[in-house]
Short mmCIF file of C-alpha atoms in Angstrom, two decimals:
data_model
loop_
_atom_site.label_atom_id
_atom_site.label_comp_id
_atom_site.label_asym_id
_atom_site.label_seq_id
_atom_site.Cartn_x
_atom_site.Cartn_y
_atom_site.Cartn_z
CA UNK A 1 36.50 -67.93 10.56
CA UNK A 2 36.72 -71.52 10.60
CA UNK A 3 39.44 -71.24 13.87
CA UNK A 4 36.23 -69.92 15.61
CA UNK A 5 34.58 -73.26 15.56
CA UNK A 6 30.84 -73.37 14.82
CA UNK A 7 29.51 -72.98 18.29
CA UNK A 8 31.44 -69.06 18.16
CA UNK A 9 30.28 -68.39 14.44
CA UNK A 10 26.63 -69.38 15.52
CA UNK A 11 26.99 -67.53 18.45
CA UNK A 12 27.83 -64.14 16.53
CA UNK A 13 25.17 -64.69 13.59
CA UNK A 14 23.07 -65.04 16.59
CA UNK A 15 24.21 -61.55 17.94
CA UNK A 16 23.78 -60.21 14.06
CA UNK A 17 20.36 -61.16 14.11
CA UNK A 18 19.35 -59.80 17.16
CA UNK A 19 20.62 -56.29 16.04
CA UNK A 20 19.01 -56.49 12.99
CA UNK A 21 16.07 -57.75 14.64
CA UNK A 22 16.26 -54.64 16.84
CA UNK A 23 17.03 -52.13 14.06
CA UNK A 24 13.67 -52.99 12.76
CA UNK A 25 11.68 -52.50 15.63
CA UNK A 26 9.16 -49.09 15.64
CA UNK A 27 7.72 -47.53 18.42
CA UNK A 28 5.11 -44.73 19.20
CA UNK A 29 3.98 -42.76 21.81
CA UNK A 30 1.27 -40.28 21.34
CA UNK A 31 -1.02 -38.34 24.27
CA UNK A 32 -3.39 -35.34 24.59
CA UNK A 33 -2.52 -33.21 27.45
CA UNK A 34 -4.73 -30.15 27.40
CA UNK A 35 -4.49 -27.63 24.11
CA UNK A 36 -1.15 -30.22 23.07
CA UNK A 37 -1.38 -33.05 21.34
CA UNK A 38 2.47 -34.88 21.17
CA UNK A 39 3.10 -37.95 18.74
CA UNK A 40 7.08 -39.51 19.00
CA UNK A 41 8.07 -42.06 16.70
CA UNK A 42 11.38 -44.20 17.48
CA UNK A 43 12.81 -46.43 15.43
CA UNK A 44 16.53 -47.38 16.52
CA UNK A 45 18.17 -44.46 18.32
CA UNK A 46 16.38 -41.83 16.15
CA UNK A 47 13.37 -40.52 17.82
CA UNK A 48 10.94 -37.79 15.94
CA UNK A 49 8.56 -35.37 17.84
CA UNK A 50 5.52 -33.93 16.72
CA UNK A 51 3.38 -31.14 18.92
CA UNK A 52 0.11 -30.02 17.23
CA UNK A 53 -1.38 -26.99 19.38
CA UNK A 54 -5.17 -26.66 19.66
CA UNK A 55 -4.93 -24.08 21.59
CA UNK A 56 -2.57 -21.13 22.87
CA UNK A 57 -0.04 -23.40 24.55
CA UNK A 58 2.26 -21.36 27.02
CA UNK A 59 5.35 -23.05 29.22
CA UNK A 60 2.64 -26.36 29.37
CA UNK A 61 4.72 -28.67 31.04
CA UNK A 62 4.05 -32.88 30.14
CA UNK A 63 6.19 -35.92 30.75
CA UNK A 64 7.12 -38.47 28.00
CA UNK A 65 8.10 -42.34 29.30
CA UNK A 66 11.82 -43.54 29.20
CA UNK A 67 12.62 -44.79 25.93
CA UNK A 68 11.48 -41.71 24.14
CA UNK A 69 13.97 -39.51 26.09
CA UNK A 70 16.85 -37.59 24.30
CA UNK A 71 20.22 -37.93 25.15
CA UNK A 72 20.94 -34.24 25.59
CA UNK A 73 18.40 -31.56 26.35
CA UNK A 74 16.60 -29.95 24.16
CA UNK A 75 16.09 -26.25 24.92
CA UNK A 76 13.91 -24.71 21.40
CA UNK A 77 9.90 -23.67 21.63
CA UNK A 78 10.16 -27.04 23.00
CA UNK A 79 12.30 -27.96 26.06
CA UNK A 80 13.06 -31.38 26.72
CA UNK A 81 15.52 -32.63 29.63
CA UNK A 82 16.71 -35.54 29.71
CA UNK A 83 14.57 -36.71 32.70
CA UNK A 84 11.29 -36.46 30.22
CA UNK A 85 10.14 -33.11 31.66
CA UNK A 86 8.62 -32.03 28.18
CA UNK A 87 8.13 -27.80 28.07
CA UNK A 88 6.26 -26.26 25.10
CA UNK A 89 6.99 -22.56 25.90
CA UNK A 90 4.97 -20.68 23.01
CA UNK A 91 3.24 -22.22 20.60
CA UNK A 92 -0.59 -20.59 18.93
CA UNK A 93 -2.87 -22.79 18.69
CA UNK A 94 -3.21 -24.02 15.07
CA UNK A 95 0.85 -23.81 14.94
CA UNK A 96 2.79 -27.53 14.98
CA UNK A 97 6.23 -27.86 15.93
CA UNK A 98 8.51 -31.00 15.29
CA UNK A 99 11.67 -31.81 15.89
CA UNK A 100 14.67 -34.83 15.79
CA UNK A 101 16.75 -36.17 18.70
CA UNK A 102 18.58 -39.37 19.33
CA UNK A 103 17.90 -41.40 22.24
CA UNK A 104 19.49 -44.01 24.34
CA UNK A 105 20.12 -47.38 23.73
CA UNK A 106 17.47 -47.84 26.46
CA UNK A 107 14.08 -49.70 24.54
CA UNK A 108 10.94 -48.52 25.60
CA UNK A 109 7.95 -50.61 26.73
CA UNK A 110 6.57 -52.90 24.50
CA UNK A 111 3.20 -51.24 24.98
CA UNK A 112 4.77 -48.75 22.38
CA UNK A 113 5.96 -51.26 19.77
CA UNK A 114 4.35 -51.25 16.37
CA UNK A 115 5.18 -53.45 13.69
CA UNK A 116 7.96 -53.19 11.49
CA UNK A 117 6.75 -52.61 8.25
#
């Protein structure tokens, strides 16, 4: 390590940080959209959705911001495309529905950022 010189070895703790820094950031996006109510909590790439009916909900169709978007689509009670088009297809009201996808390496707003704790 000590062929590196110190500039290069500061220069990769520096990059360590940062991820770690980053791997302890938390976000969370939650909205009402008629008889749905949708939480998503991120931390990393891991992102964990949470739809709470209050109402019959049938093919209600909601958009979620970039940063909270899977990878892959989704295609369960729940539909989600990779675009953010959010589908809840059937779900009685009283009924919740959650579910885990990962993300992109993509950071949402910082609006959405809650403290690491």
């Amino acid at each position: 390590m000590s062929l590196l010189g110190e500039e290069a070895l500061e220069a990769i703790w520096n990059l360590v940080k940062e991820k770690i820094a980053e791997e302890q950031q938390k976000y969370k996006y939650s909205f009402e959209s008629g008889a749905c109510k949708i939480t998503i909590l991120r931390q990393i790439n891991i992102c964990v959705m949470h739809i709470a009916a209050t109402g019959n909900v049938n093919n209600a169709t909601l958009e979620i911001p970039e940063g909270f978007r899977p990878e892959a689509e989704i295609n369960e009670v729940v539909s989600v495309k990779t675009s953010g088009e959010v589908t809840v297809k059937n779900l009685p009201a009283g009924q919740t529905f959650s579910l885990a996808y990962c993300t992109s390496n993509l950071l949402p707003d910082d609006q959405y950022k809650r403290s690491a704790k």
